[in-house]
């Protein structure tokens, strides 16, 4: 495949996802589906590239009473009958969003429910509805770009039942894998009810042929992981979730593109949520944020004591247990930490237990608070990310924008976005490979040593703040990928 951006004419791309900011966001997928199309559209102001985005019309979106326009009714055949739905549209940031409504989507208020079977029907219904959209709009779809298991059925069903309409006749398909372990468990009944046949790919394990994500991976013209390193990791037994053998057969179709962030939304010089704005030319102002945050949580300010933070979903994947035990190993050193997040109750309790053990050093804030997270990025010296796996990760990018240097496990997108100074160049962070508290503790010590040298630390901060994590970089790579697919199909 060529890696060069060429001129292109009138390219039509349909994005389909379970969530997209600003309409609905439950996690990183919402950031991607909301920001990447905008960045793509900005490449040439939408003159030669037309993007449409489809997401479910959740009750939470309906409650916002947005000025939507009804586009059409539709029906989907199921065993013993039909399921009807409606399509609405709204324009945001010069992009057309299409909201798919129907009883399987309206049944629950949550974006994602704890009932696997209901979620399965919701997203199978949504995926099949998206395949009707080009016909309804009389709009040629050159690229169908799906995200994760929720929309993978659309790619599979299109390949198994190539649409007779000219609008989908030559459509090339892309699926982005944000988190491989989530494959759509519990979807078998919904697939049968909606007449979706299993995958016939003989390289897929038998257990995977009726799971949405593997079905989409088998059918897609291109598979994109959310970082180059994660694209390699999913081909291995450690990260492949028992699909590594199958993925190796599709290796030529697997690539990785690192997710991005909006540098204007994450900008310490203009962020209204932080105590004192600053930029790389006024790093002394960052210290005011540290003083204020420590005062907010009744921790003493010590000039040469580093403040380490963790902002995360409380999940074993994030290595919280590794961080807690590692911090205990270096309790004799001067440091302070603030932990923010919710999730697994046991991990929440373990964070609070560390605070009780070390009340002069530790605060555990068990909540979800976006403004507080921004104050923490602006105030802290070190961001702890000892993840067992991390397909991309965004927190390290946010942190570096604010001159907060990550200590992270060398996995997935963390490898692709963090350079360790031990490699011989100025690096804006510190990496360790082994999944154990001792390796984490030793790497924290390396970070503390660098922190004690103000000139070294400042050089690393400046390097971190200068890194380009914008969506524009990622969008150009996606556009090249689209162009290559279209050229191959000619």
XYZ file of C-alpha atoms in Angstrom:
490
model
C 0.000 0.000 0.000
C 1.165 3.508 -0.757
C 1.613 5.843 2.205
C 1.271 9.029 0.183
C -1.755 11.304 0.082
C -2.918 11.917 -3.503
C -5.681 14.032 -4.941
C -9.063 12.349 -4.967
C -12.522 13.039 -6.347
C -15.859 12.872 -4.626
C -15.125 10.168 -2.043
C -18.163 9.105 0.022
C -17.594 7.597 3.497
C -20.277 6.290 5.862
C -19.181 6.127 9.501
C -21.247 3.841 11.728
C -20.641 3.625 15.474
C -22.410 3.004 18.768
C -21.572 6.508 20.008
C -20.219 9.799 18.702
C -19.419 12.987 20.550
C -21.092 15.498 20.952
C -24.396 13.608 20.665
C -23.472 10.727 22.966
C -20.203 9.660 24.565
C -19.594 6.820 26.996
C -15.891 6.308 26.304
C -13.022 6.631 23.860
C -15.098 5.292 20.960
C -17.281 8.396 21.217
C -14.190 10.590 20.925
C -13.033 8.783 17.785
C -16.394 8.682 15.987
C -17.007 12.338 16.833
C -13.549 13.783 16.128
C -12.105 11.743 13.249
C -14.846 12.668 10.727
C -14.388 16.355 11.586
C -10.620 16.080 11.022
C -11.179 14.250 7.727
C -13.627 16.920 6.644
C -11.083 19.631 7.455
C -8.443 18.201 5.114
C -10.036 19.910 2.110
C -13.079 21.616 3.695
C -15.249 18.746 2.494
C -14.915 19.648 -1.189
C -13.935 16.176 -2.433
C -14.786 14.111 0.621
C -18.334 13.598 1.856
C -18.770 11.940 5.239
C -22.011 10.845 6.834
C -22.216 9.462 10.385
C -24.871 7.064 11.689
C -25.463 6.287 15.363
C -28.420 4.897 17.317
C -31.074 7.438 18.370
C -30.832 6.686 22.084
C -33.405 7.978 24.546
C -30.657 10.136 26.084
C -30.297 11.965 22.744
C -34.072 12.282 22.311
C -34.294 13.943 25.735
C -32.079 16.779 24.479
C -34.901 17.892 22.130
C -32.471 18.626 19.316
C -33.759 20.117 16.025
C -33.709 16.839 14.121
C -35.413 16.256 10.770
C -37.195 13.037 9.905
C -35.681 11.390 6.832
C -37.565 8.137 6.340
C -39.277 5.078 7.788
C -37.808 1.628 7.182
C -38.402 -2.030 7.975
C -36.089 -4.954 8.673
C -37.188 -8.533 8.061
C -36.918 -10.925 10.981
C -38.076 -14.493 11.488
C -41.869 -14.357 11.620
C -42.291 -10.666 10.872
C -40.708 -7.235 10.536
C -39.232 -4.597 12.833
C -39.892 -0.998 11.855
C -37.770 2.037 12.481
C -37.217 5.679 11.630
C -34.225 7.715 10.475
C -33.641 11.314 11.545
C -30.879 13.739 10.630
C -29.070 16.695 12.165
C -26.063 18.731 11.009
C -23.226 19.314 13.483
C -19.825 20.840 12.616
C -20.795 20.785 8.922
C -21.325 17.020 9.055
C -24.564 15.078 8.562
C -25.468 12.800 11.465
C -28.155 10.168 10.934
C -29.984 8.894 14.003
C -31.488 5.412 13.734
C -34.572 4.820 15.858
C -36.586 1.693 16.575
C -37.952 -0.404 19.428
C -34.730 -2.427 19.996
C -32.863 0.862 20.542
C -35.597 2.577 22.583
C -36.023 -0.381 24.942
C -33.318 0.807 27.360
C -32.195 4.273 28.398
C -28.505 3.386 28.690
C -26.106 3.543 25.752
C -24.855 0.119 26.835
C -26.959 -2.100 29.072
C -25.832 -4.932 31.317
C -28.148 -7.260 29.381
C -25.949 -8.761 26.650
C -28.901 -10.129 24.674
C -30.763 -6.823 24.543
C -27.587 -5.007 23.546
C -27.046 -7.630 20.860
C -30.468 -7.098 19.299
C -30.078 -3.316 19.538
C -26.805 -3.298 17.638
C -27.752 -5.989 15.104
C -30.870 -3.958 14.310
C -28.782 -0.781 14.054
C -26.135 -2.408 11.838
C -28.708 -3.716 9.356
C -30.514 -0.374 9.332
C -27.270 1.356 8.377
C -27.096 -0.806 5.239
C -30.439 0.673 4.139
C -29.244 4.247 4.581
C -27.427 4.710 1.217
C -30.519 3.478 -0.670
C -32.822 5.739 1.306
C -30.565 8.753 0.701
C -29.793 7.739 -2.908
C -26.153 8.272 -1.977
C -23.272 6.143 -3.261
C -21.232 4.660 -0.385
C -17.580 4.180 -1.368
C -16.301 3.316 2.116
C -18.306 1.766 4.950
C -16.304 2.391 8.131
C -17.509 0.423 11.166
C -16.225 0.502 14.742
C -15.967 -2.426 17.178
C -18.453 -5.266 17.600
C -21.541 -3.036 17.716
C -21.400 -2.341 13.968
C -19.344 -5.284 12.674
C -22.479 -7.146 11.551
C -23.032 -4.517 8.840
C -19.731 -5.424 7.174
C -20.393 -9.165 7.463
C -23.960 -8.912 6.163
C -22.925 -6.718 3.241
C -20.332 -9.257 2.128
C -22.672 -12.226 2.548
C -25.548 -10.504 0.748
C -23.957 -8.046 -1.679
C -26.607 -5.401 -2.116
C -28.207 -5.267 -5.571
C -28.423 -1.472 -5.312
C -25.817 0.574 -7.145
C -25.336 2.620 -3.973
C -23.547 -0.271 -2.223
C -22.368 -2.179 -5.265
C -18.685 -1.267 -5.009
C -18.463 -0.385 -1.317
C -15.144 -1.125 0.385
C -15.271 -1.883 4.108
C -13.089 -0.868 7.050
C -13.420 -1.952 10.670
C -11.552 -0.230 13.469
C -10.780 -2.401 16.489
C -10.797 -0.356 19.679
C -10.747 -3.271 22.112
C -10.487 -6.838 20.800
C -11.759 -8.729 23.890
C -15.231 -7.201 23.477
C -16.634 -9.326 20.651
C -20.409 -9.175 21.174
C -20.978 -12.081 23.529
C -24.602 -13.211 23.651
C -25.476 -12.213 20.072
C -26.281 -15.657 18.670
C -30.072 -15.478 19.185
C -30.321 -11.949 17.773
C -28.305 -12.909 14.695
C -30.618 -15.837 13.988
C -33.748 -13.735 14.624
C -32.539 -11.116 12.107
C -31.557 -13.707 9.478
C -27.826 -13.004 9.757
C -25.958 -16.155 8.756
C -22.730 -17.202 10.521
C -19.347 -16.493 8.987
C -18.130 -19.105 6.535
C -14.476 -18.232 7.008
C -12.763 -21.561 7.726
C -9.867 -19.815 9.478
C -12.171 -18.506 12.198
C -12.526 -20.758 15.252
C -15.977 -22.357 15.319
C -16.918 -20.456 18.502
C -16.247 -17.116 16.770
C -18.362 -17.593 13.654
C -21.498 -16.252 15.378
C -19.893 -13.380 17.254
C -20.191 -9.939 15.623
C -16.611 -8.704 15.904
C -14.932 -11.848 14.485
C -17.586 -11.927 11.737
C -16.698 -8.356 10.792
C -12.968 -9.040 10.982
C -13.389 -11.944 8.569
C -15.396 -9.877 6.074
C -13.688 -6.468 6.153
C -11.465 -5.260 3.327
C -9.231 -3.555 5.904
C -8.772 -4.021 9.661
C -7.430 -1.044 11.623
C -6.235 -1.261 15.215
C -6.114 1.992 17.179
C -2.321 2.017 17.366
C 0.496 0.459 15.315
C 1.768 -1.554 18.287
C -1.709 -2.907 19.109
C -1.995 -4.017 15.463
C 1.060 -6.219 16.070
C -0.013 -7.323 19.553
C -3.365 -8.765 18.440
C -1.438 -11.219 16.251
C 0.122 -12.780 19.379
C -1.246 -15.256 21.957
C -0.895 -12.683 24.777
C -3.271 -10.169 23.187
C -5.055 -12.078 20.413
C -7.952 -13.418 22.542
C -7.664 -16.801 20.775
C -8.116 -15.099 17.392
C -4.390 -14.634 16.762
C -4.192 -17.604 14.381
C -7.078 -16.299 12.320
C -5.727 -12.712 12.377
C -2.356 -13.957 11.154
C -4.124 -15.256 8.031
C -5.368 -11.682 7.460
C -2.109 -9.998 8.452
C -1.750 -8.161 5.138
C -5.101 -6.479 5.831
C -4.237 -5.423 9.410
C -2.754 -2.017 10.098
C -2.585 0.401 13.017
C -3.381 4.118 13.177
C -2.917 5.924 16.475
C -5.978 7.778 17.740
C -5.683 11.505 18.320
C -6.992 14.232 20.587
C -8.317 17.726 20.015
C -5.388 19.999 20.968
C -7.709 22.972 21.421
C -9.985 21.160 23.863
C -6.906 19.980 25.777
C -4.923 23.201 25.974
C -3.436 24.400 29.283
C -3.161 27.953 27.963
C -6.946 28.291 27.589
C -8.503 25.517 29.712
C -11.193 27.177 31.891
C -11.242 24.249 34.338
C -7.711 24.687 35.716
C -6.505 27.043 38.453
C -3.892 28.916 36.409
C -3.392 28.812 32.646
C 0.095 28.207 31.294
C 2.038 27.195 28.193
C 5.516 25.913 27.411
C 6.927 29.451 27.732
C 5.431 29.923 31.194
C 5.899 26.581 32.939
C 6.274 28.352 36.285
C 2.496 28.891 36.195
C 2.042 25.100 36.315
C 3.374 25.172 39.878
C 0.411 27.330 40.932
C -1.898 24.534 39.821
C 0.025 22.049 41.950
C -0.147 24.256 45.032
C -3.887 24.800 44.578
C -4.714 21.124 44.009
C -2.728 19.963 47.023
C -4.498 22.581 49.129
C -7.866 21.389 47.763
C -7.119 17.874 49.021
C -5.341 18.939 52.219
C -1.919 17.667 51.242
C 1.226 19.619 52.128
C 3.175 21.296 49.344
C 6.845 20.315 49.284
C 8.955 21.888 46.541
C 10.955 18.753 45.697
C 8.183 16.179 46.212
C 6.704 14.907 42.923
C 2.935 14.592 42.578
C 1.839 11.441 40.705
C -1.739 10.937 39.555
C -3.897 8.181 38.130
C -7.092 9.030 36.219
C -8.724 5.837 35.068
C -11.578 3.416 34.924
C -11.177 1.138 37.930
C -10.507 -2.060 36.023
C -7.855 -4.753 36.294
C -6.816 -3.977 32.705
C -5.542 -0.595 33.906
C -3.046 -2.172 36.318
C -4.348 -0.344 39.387
C -3.276 -3.222 41.634
C 0.245 -2.972 40.161
C 0.387 0.746 40.952
C -0.880 0.357 44.519
C 1.589 -2.391 45.392
C 4.415 -0.584 43.601
C 3.774 2.592 45.574
C 3.977 0.616 48.802
C 7.434 -0.586 47.717
C 8.711 3.009 47.492
C 6.935 4.390 50.535
C 10.291 5.479 51.968
C 10.748 7.990 49.121
C 9.128 11.430 48.984
C 6.072 11.461 46.721
C 2.347 12.223 46.779
C -0.482 10.749 44.721
C -4.113 11.428 43.879
C -6.180 8.576 42.384
C -9.396 9.372 40.481
C -11.914 6.953 38.980
C -14.793 4.517 39.448
C -15.485 0.935 38.453
C -14.595 -2.352 40.137
C -15.697 -2.020 43.777
C -12.802 -4.108 45.046
C -10.277 -1.861 43.322
C -12.087 1.223 44.603
C -11.761 -0.159 48.140
C -8.065 -0.936 47.624
C -7.447 2.666 46.569
C -9.200 3.927 49.691
C -7.185 1.457 51.781
C -3.936 2.973 50.477
C -5.201 6.422 51.473
C -5.901 5.131 54.984
C -2.410 3.601 55.160
C -0.679 6.782 53.969
C -2.962 9.740 54.732
C -0.070 12.196 54.449
C 0.656 11.039 50.875
C -2.446 9.601 49.209
C -5.934 10.719 48.233
C -8.414 8.367 46.521
C -11.333 10.151 44.861
C -13.944 7.579 43.840
C -16.007 9.506 41.317
C -16.158 10.588 37.671
C -15.256 14.271 37.393
C -13.964 15.709 34.114
C -13.137 19.137 35.551
C -11.156 17.577 38.399
C -9.274 15.403 35.892
C -8.192 18.556 34.060
C -7.030 20.199 37.286
C -5.044 17.055 38.037
C -3.339 17.014 34.609
C -2.420 20.678 35.061
C -1.072 20.193 38.576
C 0.695 16.843 38.485
C 4.259 15.940 37.603
C 3.703 12.256 36.766
C 0.812 10.308 35.205
C 0.757 6.616 36.187
C -0.493 4.159 33.501
C 0.671 0.611 34.373
C -1.870 -0.984 31.997
C -1.820 -4.710 31.328
C -2.884 -3.799 27.798
C -3.842 -0.468 26.241
C -5.022 -0.516 22.603
C -4.408 3.217 22.292
C -4.899 5.227 25.469
C -5.668 8.936 25.514
C -4.793 9.880 29.079
C -1.064 9.884 28.318
C -1.709 12.359 25.482
C -3.830 14.613 27.680
C -1.181 14.504 30.398
C 1.691 15.402 28.075
C -0.236 18.391 26.753
C -0.179 19.695 30.331
C 3.503 18.954 30.984
C 2.672 15.902 33.101
C 5.010 13.020 32.199
C 3.670 9.446 31.968
C 5.102 6.393 33.697
C 3.533 3.596 31.672
C 3.749 -0.030 30.697
C 5.268 -0.590 27.258
C 2.127 -1.821 25.503
C -0.170 -0.761 22.667
C -0.591 2.938 22.035
C 1.533 3.789 25.071
C 4.597 2.584 23.157
C 3.594 4.591 20.101
C 3.046 7.866 21.963
C 5.716 7.813 24.715
C 9.482 7.951 24.190
C 11.649 6.880 27.139
C 14.898 8.859 27.649
C 16.769 5.590 28.224
C 16.587 5.122 24.432
C 19.139 7.927 24.096
C 16.891 10.798 23.029
C 14.894 13.303 25.029
C 11.761 11.436 25.962
C 8.548 12.754 27.455
C 7.943 9.727 29.671
C 9.091 6.454 31.180
C 8.253 2.904 30.089
C 8.552 -0.544 31.692
C 7.862 -3.940 30.122
C 7.164 -6.513 32.835
C 3.697 -6.654 34.389
C 4.709 -6.537 38.024
C 4.812 -3.976 40.875
C 8.613 -4.093 41.171
C 9.140 -3.005 37.552
C 6.630 -0.211 38.073
C 8.349 0.879 41.304
C 11.783 0.894 39.672
C 10.459 3.027 36.811
C 8.860 5.450 39.256
C 12.297 5.780 40.893
C 13.785 6.654 37.499
C 11.126 9.320 37.095
C 11.861 10.688 40.576
C 15.577 10.885 39.754
C 14.815 12.881 36.591
C 12.451 15.122 38.563
C 15.282 16.005 40.956
C 17.185 17.533 38.033
C 15.122 20.605 37.186
C 16.839 21.167 33.818
C 16.275 17.530 32.740
C 12.675 17.589 33.849
C 11.925 20.868 32.116
C 13.456 19.582 28.866
C 11.210 16.523 29.064
C 8.148 18.662 29.789
C 8.845 20.887 26.800
C 9.263 17.835 24.578
C 5.992 16.374 25.889
C 4.054 19.593 25.295
C 5.393 19.890 21.741
C 4.208 16.433 20.608
C 1.594 16.399 17.828
C -1.283 14.169 18.900
C -3.854 15.967 16.769
C -6.545 14.132 14.853
C -5.261 15.771 11.665
C -2.267 13.427 11.634
C -4.519 10.381 12.084
C -7.079 11.635 9.550
C -4.467 11.892 6.803
C -3.473 8.263 7.426
C -7.114 7.145 7.246
C -7.639 9.073 4.022
C -4.621 7.357 2.449
C -6.072 4.021 3.547
C -9.444 4.880 1.943
C -7.755 5.917 -1.287
C -5.731 2.712 -1.439
C -8.876 0.619 -0.991
C -10.677 2.460 -3.766
C -7.667 2.131 -6.091
C -7.419 -1.607 -5.412
C -11.096 -2.094 -6.244
C -10.839 -0.336 -9.609
